[in-house]
Coordinates of C-alpha atoms in Angstrom, one line a residue:
Chain B
M1 CA -34.1 -3.8 -0.8
D2 CA -33.4 -2.0 2.5
T3 CA -32.8 1.7 2.2
V4 CA -29.5 2.6 3.8
N5 CA -28.1 6.0 4.4
P6 CA -24.9 6.2 2.3
E7 CA -23.2 8.4 4.9
A8 CA -24.2 6.0 7.7
S9 CA -22.5 3.2 5.7
L10 CA -19.0 4.7 5.8
A11 CA -18.4 4.0 9.4
P12 CA -19.2 0.2 9.1
L13 CA -17.2 0.0 5.9
S14 CA -14.2 1.6 7.7
A15 CA -14.6 -0.8 10.5
A16 CA -14.8 -3.8 8.1
L17 CA -11.6 -2.6 6.4
A18 CA -9.8 -2.1 9.8
A19 CA -10.9 -5.6 11.0
A20 CA -9.8 -7.3 7.7
K21 CA -6.4 -5.6 7.7
Q22 CA -5.6 -6.4 11.3
G23 CA -2.9 -9.1 11.4
L24 CA -2.3 -9.0 7.7
V25 CA 1.2 -7.8 6.7
D26 CA 1.6 -5.7 3.6
R27 CA -1.9 -6.5 2.3
G28 CA -3.6 -3.2 3.3
V29 CA -3.6 -2.0 -0.3
L30 CA -5.3 -5.2 -1.5
V31 CA -8.0 -5.0 1.1
D32 CA -8.6 -1.3 0.3
L33 CA -8.9 -2.0 -3.4
V34 CA -11.4 -4.9 -2.9
V35 CA -13.7 -2.4 -1.2
L36 CA -13.0 0.3 -3.7
S37 CA -13.8 -2.1 -6.6
A38 CA -17.0 -3.3 -4.9
V39 CA -18.3 0.2 -4.4
A40 CA -17.4 1.1 -8.0
G41 CA -19.2 -2.0 -9.2
E42 CA -16.0 -3.4 -10.8
H43 CA -13.9 -6.5 -10.3
A44 CA -10.3 -6.9 -9.3
L45 CA -7.4 -9.1 -10.6
V46 CA -4.6 -9.9 -8.2
I47 CA -1.3 -11.0 -9.6
G48 CA 1.3 -12.5 -7.2
P49 CA 3.2 -15.7 -6.3
P50 CA 1.5 -18.5 -4.4
G51 CA 1.3 -18.2 -0.7
T52 CA 1.1 -14.4 -0.5
A53 CA -2.2 -14.2 1.4
K54 CA -4.2 -13.2 -1.6
S55 CA -7.2 -15.4 -0.7
Q56 CA -6.7 -14.7 3.0
A57 CA -7.0 -11.0 2.4
V58 CA -10.2 -11.4 0.3
R59 CA -11.7 -13.9 2.7
R60 CA -11.2 -11.6 5.7
I61 CA -12.8 -8.6 4.0
A62 CA -15.7 -10.8 2.8
N63 CA -16.2 -12.1 6.4
A64 CA -16.0 -8.5 7.8
L65 CA -18.6 -7.4 5.3
G66 CA -20.8 -10.4 6.0
G67 CA -21.5 -11.2 2.4
Q68 CA -22.4 -14.5 0.8
Y69 CA -18.9 -15.7 -0.1
F70 CA -17.7 -18.2 -2.7
E71 CA -14.1 -19.2 -3.2
Y72 CA -12.6 -21.8 -5.5
L73 CA -9.2 -22.8 -6.8
L74 CA -9.5 -23.5 -10.5
G75 CA -7.5 -26.1 -12.3
R76 CA -7.2 -27.3 -15.9
F77 CA -9.8 -30.0 -15.2
T78 CA -12.2 -28.0 -13.1
E79 CA -15.8 -28.7 -14.3
P80 CA -18.3 -26.0 -14.6
N81 CA -20.5 -27.8 -12.0
E82 CA -17.8 -27.1 -9.4
I83 CA -18.2 -23.3 -9.9
F84 CA -21.8 -22.8 -11.0
G85 CA -23.5 -25.8 -9.4
P86 CA -24.6 -29.2 -10.5
V87 CA -27.2 -30.0 -13.1
D88 CA -30.6 -30.7 -11.5
L89 CA -30.9 -34.4 -12.2
A90 CA -34.6 -34.4 -11.4
R91 CA -35.3 -31.8 -14.0
L92 CA -32.8 -33.5 -16.4
R93 CA -35.0 -36.6 -16.3
E94 CA -37.8 -34.4 -17.6
G95 CA -35.5 -33.3 -20.4
V96 CA -34.7 -29.9 -19.0
V97 CA -31.2 -28.6 -18.2
E98 CA -31.3 -26.5 -15.1
T99 CA -28.6 -25.8 -12.6
L100 CA -28.7 -26.0 -8.8
T101 CA -26.9 -22.8 -7.7
T102 CA -27.3 -23.0 -4.0
G103 CA -24.1 -22.0 -2.3
M104 CA -22.3 -21.6 -5.6
L105 CA -20.9 -18.6 -7.5
P106 CA -24.2 -17.4 -9.1
E107 CA -25.5 -16.8 -5.6
A108 CA -22.4 -15.2 -4.2
E109 CA -22.1 -11.5 -3.3
I110 CA -18.3 -11.7 -3.0
A111 CA -16.3 -14.2 -5.0
F112 CA -12.7 -15.2 -5.1
L113 CA -11.4 -17.4 -8.0
D114 CA -7.8 -18.5 -7.6
E115 CA -5.8 -19.4 -10.7
V116 CA -8.7 -18.1 -12.7
F117 CA -6.9 -18.4 -16.1
Q118 CA -6.7 -22.2 -15.6
G119 CA -10.4 -22.3 -16.1
S120 CA -11.8 -23.9 -19.3
S121 CA -13.4 -21.8 -22.0
A122 CA -16.8 -23.2 -20.8
I123 CA -16.2 -21.8 -17.4
L124 CA -14.7 -18.4 -18.5
N125 CA -17.5 -17.8 -21.1
T126 CA -20.2 -18.3 -18.4
L127 CA -18.2 -16.3 -16.0
L128 CA -18.0 -13.4 -18.5
G129 CA -21.8 -13.1 -18.4
I130 CA -21.8 -13.0 -14.6
L131 CA -19.0 -10.4 -14.5
Q132 CA -20.4 -8.1 -17.1
E133 CA -24.1 -8.3 -16.7
R134 CA -24.5 -9.9 -13.2
R135 CA -26.5 -12.5 -14.9
F136 CA -26.1 -16.3 -15.0
R137 CA -27.2 -18.3 -18.0
R138 CA -26.8 -22.1 -18.3
G139 CA -29.3 -24.2 -20.1
L140 CA -32.8 -23.0 -18.9
T141 CA -31.4 -21.4 -15.8
M142 CA -31.3 -17.7 -16.1
M143 CA -31.0 -15.6 -13.0
D144 CA -29.8 -12.2 -11.8
C145 CA -26.7 -12.6 -9.6
P146 CA -26.2 -10.5 -6.4
L147 CA -22.4 -10.4 -7.1
R148 CA -20.9 -7.2 -5.8
I149 CA -17.3 -8.1 -6.7
C150 CA -15.3 -10.9 -8.1
V151 CA -11.7 -11.0 -7.1
A152 CA -9.6 -13.2 -9.4
A153 CA -6.0 -14.2 -8.8
S154 CA -3.2 -15.6 -10.8
N155 CA 0.6 -16.0 -10.6
Q156 CA 1.1 -13.9 -13.6
L157 CA -0.8 -12.1 -16.3
P158 CA -1.9 -14.3 -19.2
E159 CA 0.0 -14.2 -22.4
D160 CA -2.7 -15.9 -24.5
P161 CA -4.6 -13.1 -26.4
S162 CA -7.9 -14.9 -25.8
L163 CA -7.3 -14.8 -22.1
E164 CA -6.2 -11.1 -22.2
A165 CA -9.7 -10.2 -23.4
F166 CA -11.2 -12.0 -20.4
A167 CA -8.6 -10.4 -18.1
D168 CA -9.6 -7.0 -19.4
R169 CA -13.0 -7.4 -17.6
F170 CA -11.1 -6.9 -14.3
L171 CA -10.7 -3.1 -14.1
V172 CA -8.5 -3.0 -11.0
R173 CA -5.1 -4.7 -11.1
V174 CA -3.2 -5.4 -7.9
F175 CA 0.3 -6.7 -7.9
V176 CA 1.5 -8.4 -4.7
D177 CA 4.8 -10.0 -3.7
R178 CA 6.2 -11.8 -0.7
V179 CA 6.6 -9.5 2.3
P180 CA 9.9 -7.6 2.3
D181 CA 12.7 -8.7 4.7
P182 CA 12.0 -5.9 7.3
S183 CA 8.4 -7.2 7.7
L184 CA 9.3 -10.9 8.2
D185 CA 9.3 -10.7 12.0
E186 CA 5.9 -9.1 11.9
L187 CA 4.7 -11.8 9.4
L188 CA 5.8 -14.7 11.6
A189 CA 4.3 -13.2 14.8
S190 CA 0.9 -12.3 13.2
G191 CA 0.7 -15.4 11.1
W192 CA 1.0 -17.6 14.2
T193 CA -2.2 -16.3 15.7
L194 CA -4.2 -15.0 12.6
T195 CA -7.6 -16.5 12.1
D196 CA -9.8 -15.9 9.1
R197 CA -13.0 -16.1 11.2
L198 CA -14.1 -12.5 11.6
N199 CA -17.4 -11.2 12.9
A200 CA -19.3 -9.1 10.3
V201 CA -19.0 -5.5 11.3
A202 CA -20.7 -4.2 8.1
S203 CA -23.1 -5.7 5.6
V204 CA -23.4 -5.9 1.8
N205 CA -26.2 -3.3 2.2
D206 CA -23.5 -0.9 3.2
L207 CA -21.6 -1.7 0.0
R208 CA -24.9 -1.3 -1.9
A209 CA -25.6 2.1 -0.4
A210 CA -22.0 3.3 -1.1
H211 CA -22.4 2.1 -4.7
E212 CA -25.6 4.1 -5.1
A213 CA -23.8 7.1 -3.7
M214 CA -20.9 6.5 -6.1
R215 CA -23.3 6.9 -9.0
A216 CA -24.4 10.3 -7.8
V217 CA -20.9 11.7 -7.3
D218 CA -20.2 15.0 -9.2
L219 CA -17.2 14.4 -11.5
A220 CA -17.2 17.7 -13.3
A221 CA -14.2 19.1 -11.5
V222 CA -12.1 16.0 -11.8
R223 CA -12.7 15.1 -15.4
P224 CA -10.3 17.6 -16.8
L225 CA -7.7 16.3 -14.3
L226 CA -8.3 12.8 -15.4
A227 CA -8.0 13.8 -19.0
A228 CA -4.7 15.6 -18.3
A229 CA -3.5 12.5 -16.4
L230 CA -4.4 10.2 -19.4
R231 CA -2.6 12.6 -21.8
E232 CA 0.5 12.6 -19.5
L233 CA 0.4 8.8 -19.5
R234 CA 0.1 8.6 -23.3
G235 CA 3.1 10.9 -23.5
A236 CA 5.0 8.3 -21.5
G237 CA 3.8 5.5 -23.8
I238 CA 1.1 4.2 -21.5
V239 CA -2.2 4.0 -23.3
L240 CA -5.3 3.1 -21.4
S241 CA -8.1 1.6 -23.6
D242 CA -11.0 4.0 -24.1
R243 CA -13.2 1.5 -22.1
R244 CA -10.8 1.5 -19.1
A245 CA -10.4 5.3 -19.3
V246 CA -14.2 5.8 -19.1
K247 CA -14.6 3.2 -16.3
C248 CA -11.8 4.8 -14.4
Q249 CA -14.3 7.4 -13.4
R250 CA -16.2 4.8 -11.4
L251 CA -13.1 4.2 -9.4
I252 CA -12.6 7.9 -8.8
A253 CA -16.2 8.3 -7.8
A254 CA -15.9 5.4 -5.5
A255 CA -12.8 6.9 -3.9
A256 CA -14.7 10.2 -3.4
T257 CA -17.7 8.3 -1.9
L258 CA -15.5 6.4 0.6
A259 CA -13.8 9.6 1.5
G260 CA -17.2 11.1 2.3
R261 CA -17.2 13.5 -0.6
A262 CA -20.2 14.0 -3.0
V263 CA -17.9 16.0 -5.3
A264 CA -14.8 14.3 -6.6
S265 CA -11.6 16.3 -6.4
N266 CA -7.9 16.0 -7.1
A267 CA -7.7 14.0 -3.9
D268 CA -9.6 11.2 -5.6
L269 CA -7.6 10.8 -8.8
W270 CA -5.2 8.1 -7.4
P271 CA -7.2 5.0 -8.5
V272 CA -6.2 5.7 -12.0
I273 CA -2.9 3.9 -11.1
Y274 CA -4.7 0.7 -10.4
A275 CA -6.6 0.7 -13.7
L276 CA -3.3 0.3 -15.5
P277 CA -2.9 -3.3 -16.6
T278 CA 0.7 -4.1 -15.9
L279 CA 3.1 -3.5 -12.9
D280 CA 5.6 -1.7 -15.1
Q281 CA 2.9 0.7 -16.3
Q282 CA 1.7 1.3 -12.7
T283 CA 5.3 2.0 -11.5
L284 CA 5.9 4.4 -14.4
A285 CA 2.6 6.1 -13.9
Q286 CA 3.3 6.7 -10.2
E287 CA 6.4 8.6 -11.3
K288 CA 4.8 10.5 -14.1
L289 CA 1.7 11.5 -12.1
R290 CA 3.4 12.2 -8.8
A291 CA 2.7 15.9 -8.9
M292 CA -0.9 15.4 -10.0
L293 CA -1.5 12.9 -7.2
A294 CA 0.2 14.9 -4.5
A295 CA -3.1 15.9 -3.0
S296 CA -4.4 12.3 -2.7
D297 CA -6.2 11.7 0.5
N298 CA -8.6 9.1 1.7
A299 CA -9.4 8.4 5.3
T300 CA -11.2 5.1 4.5
L301 CA -8.7 3.7 2.1
P302 CA -5.4 5.2 3.4
S303 CA -3.2 2.2 2.3
A304 CA -4.2 2.3 -1.3
A305 CA -4.2 6.1 -1.6
E306 CA -0.7 6.3 -0.2
D307 CA 0.5 3.4 -2.3
A308 CA -0.8 4.9 -5.5
S309 CA 0.3 8.5 -5.0
A310 CA 3.2 8.4 -2.5
G311 CA 1.6 11.7 -1.7
P312 CA 2.4 13.6 1.5
L313 CA -1.2 13.9 2.6
A314 CA -1.9 10.2 2.2
R315 CA 1.3 9.3 3.9
A316 CA 0.6 11.7 6.8
R317 CA -2.8 10.2 7.3
R318 CA -1.5 6.7 7.6
I319 CA 1.2 7.7 10.0
E320 CA -1.3 9.7 12.0
K321 CA -3.7 6.8 12.2
A322 CA -0.9 4.4 13.3
G323 CA 0.5 6.8 15.8
H324 CA -2.9 7.6 17.5
A325 CA -3.8 3.9 17.6
L326 CA -0.5 3.2 19.3
L327 CA -1.1 5.9 21.9
A328 CA -4.6 4.7 22.5
A329 CA -3.2 1.2 23.2
R330 CA -0.9 2.5 25.9
P331 CA -0.4 -0.4 28.4
A332 CA -1.0 0.2 32.1
Q333 CA 2.7 -0.3 32.6
P334 CA 4.5 1.0 29.4
D335 CA 7.1 -1.6 28.5
H336 CA 10.2 -1.5 26.3
A337 CA 8.3 -3.1 23.3
W338 CA 5.6 -0.4 23.3
Q339 CA 8.3 2.3 23.6
L340 CA 10.1 0.9 20.6
Q341 CA 6.9 1.1 18.6
L342 CA 6.5 4.7 19.6
E343 CA 10.1 5.4 18.5
G344 CA 9.3 3.7 15.2
V345 CA 6.5 6.1 14.5
A346 CA 8.6 9.1 15.7
R347 CA 11.4 7.9 13.4
E348 CA 9.1 7.6 10.4
I349 CA 7.8 11.2 11.1
D350 CA 11.3 12.7 11.3
A351 CA 12.6 10.7 8.3
T352 CA 9.6 11.7 6.2
F353 CA 8.7 15.3 7.0
H354 CA 11.0 18.2 7.1
A355 CA 10.2 20.5 10.1
S356 CA 9.2 23.3 7.7
Q357 CA 6.6 21.2 6.0
M358 CA 5.3 19.1 8.7
P359 CA 1.4 19.0 8.7
E360 CA 0.0 20.3 12.0
A361 CA -1.7 17.0 12.7
I362 CA 1.6 15.2 12.4
A363 CA 3.4 17.9 14.5
A364 CA 0.8 17.4 17.2
L365 CA 1.2 13.6 17.1
R366 CA 4.9 14.1 17.3
R367 CA 4.6 16.2 20.4
S368 CA 2.4 13.5 22.0
L369 CA 5.0 10.8 21.1
V370 CA 7.9 12.8 22.5
A371 CA 6.0 13.4 25.7
E372 CA 5.5 9.7 26.2
L373 CA 9.0 8.9 25.3
R374 CA 10.4 11.4 27.8
A375 CA 8.1 10.3 30.5
Chain F
M1 CA 33.6 22.0 4.7
L2 CA 31.3 24.4 2.9
L3 CA 29.5 23.6 -0.3
N4 CA 27.6 25.9 -2.6
V5 CA 24.4 23.9 -2.6
T6 CA 21.0 24.7 -1.2
W7 CA 18.5 22.2 0.2
T8 CA 14.7 22.1 -0.3
P9 CA 12.1 19.7 1.1
R10 CA 11.7 16.7 -1.2
M11 CA 7.9 16.4 -0.8
P12 CA 5.6 16.7 -2.6
A13 CA 7.7 16.7 -5.8
A14 CA 9.5 13.5 -4.7
P15 CA 9.1 11.0 -1.8
P16 CA 11.5 11.1 1.1
L17 CA 14.5 8.9 0.8
T18 CA 14.3 5.6 2.7
A19 CA 16.2 6.1 5.9
S20 CA 19.4 4.1 6.0
G21 CA 21.4 6.1 8.5
V22 CA 21.1 8.6 11.3
Y23 CA 23.3 11.4 12.6
L24 CA 23.2 12.4 16.2
Q25 CA 25.2 15.2 17.8
G26 CA 26.2 16.4 21.3
H27 CA 24.1 15.3 24.2
A28 CA 21.8 13.2 22.1
A29 CA 24.8 11.2 20.8
R30 CA 26.3 10.7 24.3
G31 CA 22.9 9.7 25.7
L32 CA 22.4 7.2 22.9
A33 CA 25.9 5.7 23.4
R34 CA 25.1 5.1 27.1
E35 CA 21.8 3.5 26.3
L36 CA 23.2 1.3 23.7
L37 CA 25.5 -0.3 26.2
T38 CA 22.6 -1.4 28.4
A39 CA 21.0 -3.7 25.8
P40 CA 22.1 -6.0 22.9
L41 CA 23.7 -3.9 20.3
P42 CA 21.6 -3.4 17.1
P43 CA 23.1 -4.6 13.8
L44 CA 24.3 -1.2 12.8
E45 CA 27.6 0.3 11.6
A46 CA 29.0 3.4 13.3
V47 CA 31.2 6.3 12.5
F48 CA 32.4 8.4 15.4
I49 CA 33.3 12.1 14.9
A50 CA 34.1 14.9 17.3
E51 CA 30.5 16.3 16.9
G52 CA 28.7 13.0 17.4
I53 CA 27.9 9.7 15.8
V54 CA 26.6 8.4 12.5
L55 CA 24.8 5.0 12.5
L56 CA 24.2 3.1 9.3
G57 CA 21.7 0.3 8.7
P58 CA 18.1 -0.7 8.0
A59 CA 15.5 1.9 8.9
E60 CA 13.7 -0.2 11.4
Q61 CA 17.0 -0.7 13.4
L62 CA 17.9 3.0 13.5
P63 CA 17.3 4.6 17.0
W64 CA 15.2 7.6 17.4
R65 CA 16.2 10.7 19.4
D66 CA 14.7 14.2 19.3
G67 CA 16.9 16.2 16.9
A68 CA 18.3 13.2 15.0
L69 CA 18.9 13.7 11.3
Y70 CA 17.9 10.7 9.2
L71 CA 19.9 10.0 6.1
G72 CA 19.0 8.2 3.0
R73 CA 20.6 7.3 -0.3
D74 CA 19.6 8.5 -3.8
A75 CA 19.8 5.7 -6.4
A76 CA 21.8 8.0 -8.7
E77 CA 24.7 8.0 -6.2
P78 CA 24.1 5.4 -3.5
R79 CA 27.4 6.1 -1.7
L80 CA 26.2 9.5 -0.6
Y81 CA 24.0 9.7 2.5
L82 CA 21.7 12.8 2.3
P83 CA 19.1 14.2 4.6
S84 CA 16.1 11.9 3.9
T85 CA 13.6 14.8 3.8
L86 CA 15.7 17.2 1.7
A87 CA 16.9 17.4 -1.9
P88 CA 20.0 19.3 -3.0
S89 CA 19.8 22.0 -5.6
V90 CA 22.1 20.1 -7.9
P91 CA 22.0 16.4 -9.1
V92 CA 23.7 14.2 -6.5
E93 CA 26.1 12.9 -9.2
W94 CA 27.3 16.5 -9.8
L95 CA 27.7 17.0 -6.0
A96 CA 29.9 13.9 -5.7
A97 CA 32.0 14.9 -8.8
A98 CA 32.4 18.5 -7.4
L99 CA 33.5 17.2 -4.0
A100 CA 36.0 14.8 -5.6
R101 CA 37.4 17.5 -7.9
Q102 CA 37.5 20.5 -5.6
H103 CA 38.2 18.9 -2.3
G104 CA 39.6 15.4 -3.0
L105 CA 36.7 13.8 -1.2
H106 CA 35.5 10.4 -2.3
P107 CA 32.4 8.5 -1.2
P108 CA 31.1 7.1 1.0
Y109 CA 30.1 10.2 3.1
A110 CA 27.1 12.0 4.5
L111 CA 26.1 15.5 3.6
T112 CA 24.0 17.6 6.0
E113 CA 21.8 20.7 5.5
S114 CA 24.4 22.7 7.4
K115 CA 26.8 21.7 4.5
T116 CA 28.9 19.4 6.6
V117 CA 30.6 16.4 5.0
I118 CA 31.1 13.4 7.2
P119 CA 33.4 10.7 5.7
L120 CA 32.0 7.2 6.3
A121 CA 34.7 5.0 5.0
G122 CA 35.7 4.2 8.5
A123 CA 32.2 2.7 9.4
R124 CA 32.5 -0.4 11.6
P125 CA 30.0 -2.6 13.3
L126 CA 28.9 -1.2 16.6
D127 CA 30.9 -2.6 19.5
A128 CA 30.8 -2.1 23.2
A129 CA 34.5 -1.3 23.6
T130 CA 34.4 1.6 21.2
L131 CA 31.2 2.9 22.7
T132 CA 32.7 2.8 26.1
R133 CA 35.8 4.7 24.9
R134 CA 33.6 7.4 23.3
I135 CA 31.5 7.9 26.4
A136 CA 34.7 8.2 28.5
A137 CA 36.3 10.7 26.1

């Protein structure tokens, strides 16, 4: 295994996130959470209606990361061969059941399984082993899997208790919906030109390095905060299983790692929202934990940090990033369209931050925007 | 119209209100009115008062000017437009009840940090003729 400097991996991972998000509308949170989950060594379950760019978002981040990617749409009649590979007929003639896994899920580093709950028990049982142990077993075939993350998708959460147990293996839950009305124009414009073919700007080695750094993060300061958050949630009737509560720490450590921190702080508590299994629980938790998550901040995962916390720091960082990117893209002859975009950022700043509480970085950005708009 | 209420920044205790209106005064209002006449009018409703103009509509349609006050609505009383970055010291439902009881004012209206109440019942879609009259006035 190549030795990669964890700190040196942050820049390529940031670049991969930016490349994957470009052109996607309202899917920044999903892309952020795929990388967060991968660094944490966990898997993600995306719930949302068909045609909401779930697979496109995952495909784009997989391409940007350059990983061995496997994607499949499961149906009620999907055979295990279609996911794990066909039986080796030559070996079968010798009386041995082995699986040819080339190009199939057992050899994938990033996997996307659409309509995962449609899979048969044979598929889901084998998948469980891959998800939990990163190990594929079928007949005489036993191999370690290089899987960094499996993202599964479904239109809705399963109601069958037997499927709930399988669903519980996906620590991170992301709920997506059709883009809101105000974003439709942007969706139509970007969707017309968007391509899934991205050049890799990072590698799975960067994910691996970040994962190793995650395991070394100091959580001593944040554990009491997490415990307090869990008690607050219990008081609101939201009970996280002990297993999910413990595993939450991996998400928090991953958030700290991706923020460039070796010691987790209250700025990294926000992933706890995404460990909650249902949308109602996540929405209620955002309200109950608002004060605790106010300091949330993550330069690498700004969309998810802001979405989870609605915190001023996370919001300010997103606006700052968007504003500076716009100023950097100043056309040679500034046109009305560009000015409207500048006005949009200025409007969001003034509608979000009262002058008495405006962070200095936002105030500086505002001065730059006003200078351009008055020019 | 003076109200015995104080205003404090909403964040971090609560997120800002989604902007659904903007209040511009003086030169900023007159400058905006002139500019609006030079392009297709945005799908906004307008209320003209002596001090300026209030525009109501989706956030992405609201114009930006330096000094503009953005207004949002609290779900507890959606007919009140409040400064999007500020929270009143009393629940908005109490504010509305007090304004109705003490001053005979009924929503919709906008409240500003300077304790001004701007009735909005007369809001009408922006039109060039009204804008022209306002500029000339």
